């Protein structure tokens, strides 16, 4: 998780970026971001995959923070990272993500 902290600051700051992103991106894209987040936290995920995920998340979330990058390249970046690690999304991760999405998207009008 040190890499995450170096890129995003504290885990709480990253969580706030993801929450802000969810409001703009919608449920399905947020699902991908959350699954990537939990895969990167998994101790069994290889370092190379973690670096790819962190790069994709940083690129995606920075677009919302700075508003300067295009949507198509962000979607492509997430898709590439997700396709590489989707086999690492466990049933436990899916359940955890679904619970969070249900909380967040019942609160968002």
CSV table of C-alpha atoms in Angstrom, one decimal:
chain,number,residue,atom,x,y,z
A,1,UNK,CA,0.0,0.0,0.0
A,2,UNK,CA,3.0,2.3,0.1
A,3,UNK,CA,2.7,2.9,-3.6
A,4,UNK,CA,-0.9,4.0,-3.1
A,5,UNK,CA,0.1,6.4,-0.4
A,6,UNK,CA,2.8,7.9,-2.5
A,7,UNK,CA,0.4,8.5,-5.4
A,8,UNK,CA,-2.8,9.5,-3.6
A,9,UNK,CA,-1.8,10.4,0.0
A,10,UNK,CA,-3.6,8.6,2.7
A,11,UNK,CA,-6.0,5.8,2.0
A,12,UNK,CA,-8.8,8.2,3.2
A,13,UNK,CA,-7.8,10.7,0.5
A,14,UNK,CA,-8.0,8.0,-2.1
A,15,UNK,CA,-11.4,6.9,-0.8
A,16,UNK,CA,-12.6,10.5,-1.1
A,17,UNK,CA,-11.3,10.7,-4.7
A,18,UNK,CA,-13.2,7.5,-5.5
A,19,UNK,CA,-16.4,8.8,-3.8
A,20,UNK,CA,-16.2,12.1,-5.8
A,21,UNK,CA,-15.6,10.2,-8.9
A,22,UNK,CA,-18.6,7.9,-8.3
A,23,UNK,CA,-21.0,10.9,-8.5
A,24,UNK,CA,-19.7,11.8,-11.9
A,25,UNK,CA,-19.0,8.4,-13.4
A,26,UNK,CA,-22.0,6.3,-12.5
A,27,UNK,CA,-22.4,2.9,-11.0
A,28,UNK,CA,-20.8,0.7,-13.6
A,29,UNK,CA,-17.6,2.6,-14.1
A,30,UNK,CA,-17.3,3.1,-10.4
A,31,UNK,CA,-17.6,-0.7,-10.0
A,32,UNK,CA,-14.5,-1.1,-12.2
A,33,UNK,CA,-12.6,1.4,-10.1
A,34,UNK,CA,-13.6,-0.2,-6.8
A,35,UNK,CA,-12.7,-3.7,-8.1
A,36,UNK,CA,-9.3,-2.4,-9.2
A,37,UNK,CA,-8.9,-0.7,-5.8
A,38,UNK,CA,-9.5,-4.0,-3.9
A,39,UNK,CA,-7.3,-6.0,-6.3
A,40,UNK,CA,-4.4,-3.6,-5.7
A,41,UNK,CA,-4.9,-4.0,-2.0
A,42,UNK,CA,-4.8,-7.8,-2.2
A,43,UNK,CA,-1.5,-9.2,-0.9
A,44,UNK,CA,-1.5,-11.9,-3.7
A,45,UNK,CA,-1.5,-9.3,-6.5
A,46,UNK,CA,1.9,-9.2,-8.2
A,47,UNK,CA,3.8,-5.9,-8.1
A,48,UNK,CA,3.6,-5.4,-11.9
A,49,UNK,CA,-0.2,-5.6,-11.8
A,50,UNK,CA,-0.3,-3.2,-8.8
A,51,UNK,CA,1.8,-0.7,-10.7
A,52,UNK,CA,-0.5,-1.0,-13.7
A,53,UNK,CA,-3.7,-0.6,-11.6
A,54,UNK,CA,-2.2,2.4,-9.7
A,55,UNK,CA,-1.3,4.1,-12.9
A,56,UNK,CA,-4.8,3.6,-14.3
A,57,UNK,CA,-6.4,4.8,-11.1
A,58,UNK,CA,-4.2,7.8,-10.9
A,59,UNK,CA,-4.9,8.7,-14.5
A,60,UNK,CA,-8.6,8.2,-14.1
A,61,UNK,CA,-9.0,10.0,-10.9
A,62,UNK,CA,-6.7,12.9,-11.9
A,63,UNK,CA,-9.1,13.7,-14.8
A,64,UNK,CA,-11.8,14.4,-12.3
A,65,UNK,CA,-9.4,16.3,-10.0
A,66,UNK,CA,-7.9,18.4,-12.7
A,67,UNK,CA,-10.4,18.2,-15.5
A,68,UNK,CA,-7.9,18.3,-18.3
A,69,UNK,CA,-7.8,14.8,-19.7
A,70,UNK,CA,-10.2,13.3,-22.3
A,71,UNK,CA,-12.8,10.7,-21.4
A,72,UNK,CA,-12.0,8.2,-24.1
A,73,UNK,CA,-8.4,7.7,-23.1
A,74,UNK,CA,-9.5,7.4,-19.5
A,75,UNK,CA,-11.9,4.6,-20.3
A,76,UNK,CA,-9.3,2.9,-22.4
A,77,UNK,CA,-6.8,3.1,-19.5
A,78,UNK,CA,-9.2,1.5,-17.1
A,79,UNK,CA,-10.2,-1.2,-19.6
A,80,UNK,CA,-6.6,-2.2,-20.2
A,81,UNK,CA,-5.8,-2.4,-16.4
A,82,UNK,CA,-9.1,-4.2,-15.7
A,83,UNK,CA,-8.6,-6.8,-18.5
A,84,UNK,CA,-5.2,-7.6,-17.2
A,85,UNK,CA,-6.4,-8.3,-13.6
A,86,UNK,CA,-10.1,-9.2,-13.8
A,87,UNK,CA,-9.2,-12.8,-13.0
A,88,UNK,CA,-8.1,-11.5,-9.6
A,89,UNK,CA,-11.5,-10.1,-8.7
A,90,UNK,CA,-12.7,-12.7,-6.1
A,91,UNK,CA,-16.3,-13.3,-5.1
A,92,UNK,CA,-15.4,-11.5,-1.8
A,93,UNK,CA,-14.3,-8.5,-3.7
A,94,UNK,CA,-17.4,-8.5,-5.9
A,95,UNK,CA,-19.6,-8.7,-2.8
A,96,UNK,CA,-17.7,-5.9,-1.0
A,97,UNK,CA,-17.9,-3.7,-4.1
A,98,UNK,CA,-21.6,-4.4,-4.6
A,99,UNK,CA,-22.3,-3.5,-0.9
A,100,UNK,CA,-20.5,-0.2,-1.4
A,101,UNK,CA,-22.2,0.6,-4.6
A,102,UNK,CA,-25.6,-0.1,-3.0
A,103,UNK,CA,-24.7,2.3,-0.2
A,104,UNK,CA,-23.4,5.1,-2.4
A,105,UNK,CA,-26.0,4.9,-5.2
A,106,UNK,CA,-29.0,4.9,-2.8
A,107,UNK,CA,-27.6,8.1,-1.3
A,108,UNK,CA,-26.9,9.8,-4.7
A,109,UNK,CA,-30.0,11.3,-6.3
